[in-house]
Short mmCIF file of C-alpha atoms in Angstrom, two decimals:
data_model
loop_
_atom_site.label_atom_id
_atom_site.label_comp_id
_atom_site.label_asym_id
_atom_site.label_seq_id
_atom_site.Cartn_x
_atom_site.Cartn_y
_atom_site.Cartn_z
CA MET A 1 -17.84 14.53 -12.78
CA VAL A 2 -14.83 12.46 -11.74
CA VAL A 3 -12.49 13.24 -8.84
CA PHE A 4 -9.49 11.33 -7.54
CA PRO A 5 -9.29 11.00 -3.72
CA ASN A 6 -5.67 10.65 -2.61
CA VAL A 7 -4.03 9.38 0.56
CA LYS A 8 -1.98 11.02 3.29
CA ILE A 9 0.93 9.93 5.44
CA ASN A 10 1.61 10.75 9.07
CA ILE A 11 5.12 12.00 9.71
CA GLY A 12 5.40 11.36 13.41
CA LEU A 13 2.39 10.50 15.55
CA SER A 14 2.37 11.09 19.28
CA ILE A 15 -0.48 9.99 21.58
CA THR A 16 -0.27 12.68 24.24
CA GLY A 17 -3.29 12.01 26.45
CA LYS A 18 -6.74 10.51 26.98
CA ARG A 19 -9.65 12.93 26.64
CA PRO A 20 -12.81 13.11 28.79
CA ASP A 21 -14.88 12.38 25.64
CA GLY A 22 -13.17 9.00 25.22
CA TYR A 23 -10.90 10.05 22.36
CA HIS A 24 -7.15 10.61 22.56
CA ASN A 25 -5.16 13.78 22.02
CA ILE A 26 -2.57 13.38 19.31
CA GLU A 27 0.15 15.37 17.57
CA SER A 28 1.16 14.58 14.00
CA VAL A 29 2.15 16.08 10.67
CA MET A 30 -0.09 14.98 7.81
CA TYR A 31 1.24 15.18 4.26
CA PRO A 32 -0.70 14.47 1.03
CA VAL A 33 0.51 11.72 -1.31
CA GLY A 34 -0.55 11.04 -4.90
CA TRP A 35 -1.77 7.43 -4.50
CA CYS A 36 -5.46 7.75 -5.35
CA GLU A 37 -8.68 6.06 -6.42
CA SER A 38 -11.57 7.41 -8.51
CA LEU A 39 -15.01 8.68 -7.53
CA GLU A 40 -17.67 9.66 -10.06
CA LEU A 41 -20.78 11.77 -9.50
CA VAL A 42 -23.54 11.51 -12.10
CA ASP A 43 -27.18 12.42 -12.53
CA ARG A 44 -29.52 9.52 -11.73
CA SER A 45 -30.74 9.52 -15.34
CA VAL A 46 -27.32 8.44 -16.62
CA ALA A 47 -27.35 4.72 -17.42
CA ASN A 48 -24.91 2.43 -15.62
CA THR A 49 -23.05 0.19 -18.04
CA ASN A 50 -20.84 -1.64 -15.52
CA ASP A 51 -23.36 -3.85 -13.70
CA SER A 52 -21.16 -6.95 -14.04
CA MET A 53 -18.36 -5.20 -12.15
CA ILE A 54 -20.42 -3.95 -9.20
CA GLN A 55 -19.09 -4.93 -5.80
CA SER A 56 -21.95 -3.42 -3.79
CA ARG A 57 -24.79 -0.94 -4.11
CA VAL A 58 -26.65 0.90 -1.36
CA GLU A 59 -29.38 3.48 -1.64
CA SER A 60 -30.64 5.98 0.90
CA GLY A 61 -33.16 8.65 0.04
CA LYS A 62 -32.03 10.56 -3.03
CA VAL A 63 -28.50 9.16 -3.17
CA ARG A 64 -27.34 5.81 -4.53
CA PHE A 65 -23.81 4.61 -3.93
CA THR A 66 -22.19 1.94 -6.08
CA SER A 67 -18.74 0.54 -5.42
CA TYR A 68 -16.31 -1.44 -7.53
CA GLY A 69 -12.97 -3.02 -6.72
CA ILE A 70 -12.11 -3.68 -3.08
CA PRO A 71 -15.23 -4.58 -1.00
CA ILE A 72 -16.33 -1.82 1.39
CA PRO A 73 -17.74 -3.01 4.74
CA GLY A 74 -20.87 -1.53 6.31
CA ASP A 75 -24.18 -0.25 5.01
CA ALA A 76 -25.87 3.05 4.14
CA SER A 77 -25.73 4.24 7.75
CA THR A 78 -21.92 3.96 7.86
CA ASN A 79 -21.12 4.90 4.27
CA LEU A 80 -19.16 8.16 4.46
CA CYS A 81 -20.21 9.48 1.04
CA ILE A 82 -23.88 8.89 1.81
CA ARG A 83 -23.44 10.64 5.16
CA VAL A 84 -21.87 13.62 3.37
CA PHE A 85 -24.84 13.81 1.00
CA HIS A 86 -27.38 13.74 3.84
CA LEU A 87 -25.53 16.38 5.85
CA LEU A 88 -25.45 18.57 2.76
CA GLU A 89 -29.17 17.99 2.29
CA GLU A 90 -29.76 19.80 5.57
CA TRP A 91 -28.47 22.96 3.86
CA PHE A 92 -29.62 22.49 0.26
CA ASN A 93 -32.45 20.88 -1.68
CA LEU A 94 -30.40 18.38 -3.69
CA PRO A 95 -31.70 16.32 -6.63
CA THR A 96 -31.25 12.56 -6.94
CA VAL A 97 -27.70 11.50 -7.67
CA ASP A 98 -25.52 8.44 -8.24
CA ILE A 99 -22.06 8.10 -6.71
CA HIS A 100 -19.67 5.51 -8.16
CA LEU A 101 -16.44 4.63 -6.35
CA LEU A 102 -13.68 2.47 -7.78
CA LYS A 103 -12.13 1.37 -4.49
CA THR A 104 -8.45 0.58 -5.00
CA LEU A 105 -6.88 1.94 -1.80
CA PRO A 106 -6.48 -0.62 1.01
CA ILE A 107 -8.89 -0.35 3.94
CA GLY A 108 -7.61 -0.10 7.53
CA ALA A 109 -4.23 0.97 6.26
CA GLY A 110 -3.60 4.28 8.07
CA LEU A 111 -3.80 6.19 4.79
CA GLY A 112 -7.08 8.04 5.35
CA GLY A 113 -8.67 6.61 2.20
CA GLY A 114 -12.23 6.72 3.53
CA SER A 115 -11.77 10.25 4.82
CA ALA A 116 -10.45 11.32 1.43
CA ASP A 117 -13.48 9.77 -0.28
CA ALA A 118 -15.77 11.82 1.98
CA ALA A 119 -13.93 15.10 1.36
CA PHE A 120 -13.67 14.62 -2.40
CA CYS A 121 -17.34 13.60 -2.55
CA LEU A 122 -18.27 16.87 -0.85
CA ARG A 123 -16.15 18.86 -3.28
CA ALA A 124 -17.69 17.03 -6.24
CA LEU A 125 -21.21 17.73 -4.96
CA LYS A 126 -20.29 21.37 -4.36
CA ASP A 127 -18.91 21.82 -7.88
CA TYR A 128 -21.48 19.66 -9.68
CA PHE A 129 -24.45 21.52 -8.22
CA GLU A 130 -22.62 24.88 -7.93
CA LEU A 131 -23.33 25.11 -4.21
CA LYS A 132 -22.28 28.13 -2.19
CA ILE A 133 -20.16 26.61 0.57
CA SER A 134 -17.20 28.33 2.19
CA ASP A 135 -14.03 26.46 3.11
CA HIS A 136 -14.91 26.93 6.79
CA GLU A 137 -18.38 25.44 6.30
CA ALA A 138 -17.02 22.53 4.29
CA LYS A 139 -14.44 21.65 6.93
CA ARG A 140 -17.03 21.98 9.70
CA LEU A 141 -19.29 19.52 7.88
CA LEU A 142 -16.42 17.11 7.25
CA ALA A 143 -15.36 17.20 10.92
CA VAL A 144 -18.73 15.61 11.74
CA ILE A 145 -17.81 12.68 9.47
CA GLY A 146 -14.30 12.05 10.83
CA SER A 147 -11.36 13.71 12.54
CA ASP A 148 -9.02 13.79 9.55
CA CYS A 149 -11.66 14.40 6.86
CA PRO A 150 -11.12 18.21 6.90
CA PHE A 151 -7.44 17.66 5.99
CA PHE A 152 -8.39 16.47 2.52
CA TRP A 153 -10.43 19.58 1.79
CA GLU A 154 -7.30 21.71 1.34
CA ASN A 155 -4.90 18.75 0.88
CA LYS A 156 -1.86 20.62 2.17
CA PRO A 157 0.71 19.71 4.86
CA VAL A 158 -0.57 20.45 8.37
CA PHE A 159 0.33 19.99 11.99
CA SER A 160 -2.60 18.06 13.45
CA PHE A 161 -3.46 18.09 17.15
CA GLY A 162 -6.35 17.71 19.58
CA ARG A 163 -8.19 14.54 18.56
CA GLY A 164 -6.78 15.04 15.08
CA ASP A 165 -9.40 17.52 13.90
CA GLU A 166 -7.46 20.67 14.80
CA MET A 167 -4.90 21.68 12.19
CA ARG A 168 -2.32 24.37 11.51
CA PRO A 169 -0.49 24.88 8.20
CA ILE A 170 3.14 23.82 8.30
CA GLY A 171 5.85 24.95 5.91
CA LEU A 172 7.11 21.49 5.02
CA ASP A 173 7.91 20.95 1.34
CA LEU A 174 9.07 17.51 0.18
CA SER A 175 8.68 18.27 -3.52
CA GLY A 176 11.10 16.25 -5.61
CA LYS A 177 11.51 13.46 -3.07
CA TRP A 178 10.29 9.96 -3.90
CA ILE A 179 8.03 7.90 -1.69
CA MET A 180 7.29 4.19 -1.49
CA LEU A 181 4.17 2.95 0.33
CA VAL A 182 3.67 -0.73 1.11
CA TYR A 183 0.57 -2.29 2.67
CA PRO A 184 1.52 -5.77 3.94
CA ASP A 185 -2.01 -7.22 3.67
CA LEU A 186 -2.71 -6.59 7.33
CA ALA A 187 -5.73 -4.59 8.51
CA ILE A 188 -5.41 -3.11 12.00
CA SER A 189 -8.47 -1.63 13.66
CA THR A 190 -8.18 1.75 15.35
CA LYS A 191 -9.50 0.16 18.56
CA GLU A 192 -6.74 -2.45 18.57
CA ALA A 193 -4.06 0.13 17.80
CA TYR A 194 -5.07 2.45 20.63
CA ALA A 195 -5.45 -0.41 23.12
CA GLY A 196 -1.70 -0.88 23.28
CA VAL A 197 -0.49 2.72 23.63
CA GLU A 198 0.40 4.60 26.79
CA PRO A 199 -0.17 8.34 26.32
CA LYS A 200 2.79 10.57 27.08
CA ALA A 201 4.07 14.02 26.19
CA SER A 202 5.79 14.26 22.82
CA SER A 203 9.58 14.35 22.97
CA PHE A 204 9.83 16.51 19.83
CA ASP A 205 7.78 19.46 18.60
CA LEU A 206 6.60 18.36 15.16
CA GLN A 207 5.84 21.98 14.29
CA MET A 208 9.62 22.33 13.92
CA LEU A 209 9.85 19.40 11.51
CA GLN A 210 10.84 21.48 8.49
CA SER A 211 13.89 22.79 10.34
CA VAL A 212 15.34 19.30 10.82
CA PRO A 213 17.10 17.49 7.90
CA ILE A 214 15.18 14.41 6.74
CA GLU A 215 18.24 12.27 7.44
CA ALA A 216 17.91 13.18 11.14
CA TRP A 217 14.19 12.43 11.44
CA LYS A 218 14.97 8.82 12.31
CA GLU A 219 16.39 9.97 15.66
CA VAL A 220 13.56 12.30 16.73
CA VAL A 221 10.35 11.57 14.77
CA PHE A 222 8.38 8.53 15.89
CA ASN A 223 4.98 6.91 15.47
CA ASP A 224 3.85 5.81 18.94
CA PHE A 225 1.77 2.96 17.50
CA GLU A 226 4.92 1.19 16.31
CA LYS A 227 6.03 0.42 19.86
CA SER A 228 2.89 -1.59 20.62
CA LEU A 229 2.11 -3.06 17.18
CA PHE A 230 5.57 -4.14 15.99
CA PRO A 231 6.00 -6.87 18.67
CA THR A 232 2.61 -8.33 17.71
CA TYR A 233 2.99 -8.01 13.95
CA ARG A 234 6.63 -8.70 13.12
CA ILE A 235 6.05 -8.14 9.41
CA LEU A 236 5.66 -4.41 10.10
CA GLU A 237 9.12 -4.00 11.60
CA THR A 238 10.60 -6.27 8.93
CA VAL A 239 9.18 -4.15 6.10
CA LYS A 240 10.28 -0.92 7.76
CA ASN A 241 13.84 -2.19 8.17
CA GLU A 242 13.93 -3.38 4.56
CA ILE A 243 12.75 0.06 3.39
CA TYR A 244 15.80 1.53 5.12
CA GLU A 245 17.97 -1.11 3.44
CA LEU A 246 16.65 0.14 0.09
CA GLY A 247 18.16 3.55 0.89
CA ALA A 248 15.30 5.47 2.48
CA LEU A 249 16.14 8.75 4.17
CA TYR A 250 13.27 8.13 6.57
CA ALA A 251 10.81 5.27 7.07
CA SER A 252 7.77 4.89 9.29
CA MET A 253 4.36 3.37 9.72
CA THR A 254 1.57 5.81 8.90
CA GLY A 255 -1.44 6.42 11.12
CA SER A 256 -2.43 3.45 13.23
CA GLY A 257 -1.11 1.14 10.50
CA SER A 258 -0.46 -0.98 8.78
CA THR A 259 1.03 0.81 5.76
CA LEU A 260 4.77 1.50 5.89
CA TYR A 261 6.45 4.19 3.81
CA GLY A 262 9.89 5.40 2.97
CA ILE A 263 11.08 8.77 1.64
CA PHE A 264 13.97 8.65 -0.86
CA ASP A 265 16.21 10.98 -2.86
CA THR A 266 15.84 8.81 -5.97
CA ARG A 267 13.22 6.40 -7.26
CA PRO A 268 13.36 3.17 -5.23
CA GLU A 269 12.94 -0.29 -6.73
CA LEU A 270 10.21 -2.40 -5.18
CA PRO A 271 11.55 -5.80 -4.01
CA GLU A 272 10.02 -8.75 -5.88
CA THR A 273 8.83 -10.21 -2.56
CA TRP A 274 6.49 -7.20 -2.15
CA ILE A 275 4.90 -7.33 -5.60
CA GLU A 276 1.77 -9.02 -4.22
CA TYR A 277 1.33 -6.31 -1.57
CA PRO A 278 -0.73 -3.23 -2.48
CA HIS A 279 1.91 -0.56 -3.04
CA TRP A 280 2.67 2.76 -4.68
CA VAL A 281 5.86 4.52 -5.72
CA GLY A 282 5.87 8.11 -6.89
CA LYS A 283 7.06 11.65 -6.32
CA LEU A 284 5.86 13.81 -3.47
#
């Protein structure tokens, strides 16, 4: 069974306060985007014919995880797909299984790639073994893995709040618009990103986003991480400004960075100077 974990963008991201548990309260709108990678679930008895292409392989109990493409840091204890399998094992008696991931999405990019891998792995396991899991149970399990993992279970636009794990549906529809995502080869850790922000109340209610024309978002919809990260990493502000020069209706950094995106009425042309950067252009 093959599934295709996709990314998300944050449209606005406000850091509204520090929590007693050490996390931060945030407000953001998360929107799914079609840039994806591939994850395959197979029975352990199926032979692997791509040994020469293996980037890494880790095994834990009845699950073996093999990755290709971009190197994935960490070990079995931090591997999100393995953690999903073991949490599911607490509910079901699962057989041995192999998980293969062709990692093509940049890491530390603010796109939620790892969270998507976890959610799509859970759905693949559910469907492959015909497990009886409700949407509520699936999202509860995924919340243990990471704050934005539950988003990818339903993969629909939401208003996210709390520490990012509380979500409400939002009637935002960008169908027909084009999007360009550019990752300027710069990984920013979540710890570094949060170190520079000063929590404050949001100046705009993102739950009202769909009532504001996209052309006006630039004046009211902000990512708080930009204020602290742009002075340190000038390339981020440069890319964002150039996205606007290409004709974007709205441009922003997503998550805690460092991917920048722009939303357009028509298909944008990627500048030649960005060809070497991981990027994606497609319809929303």
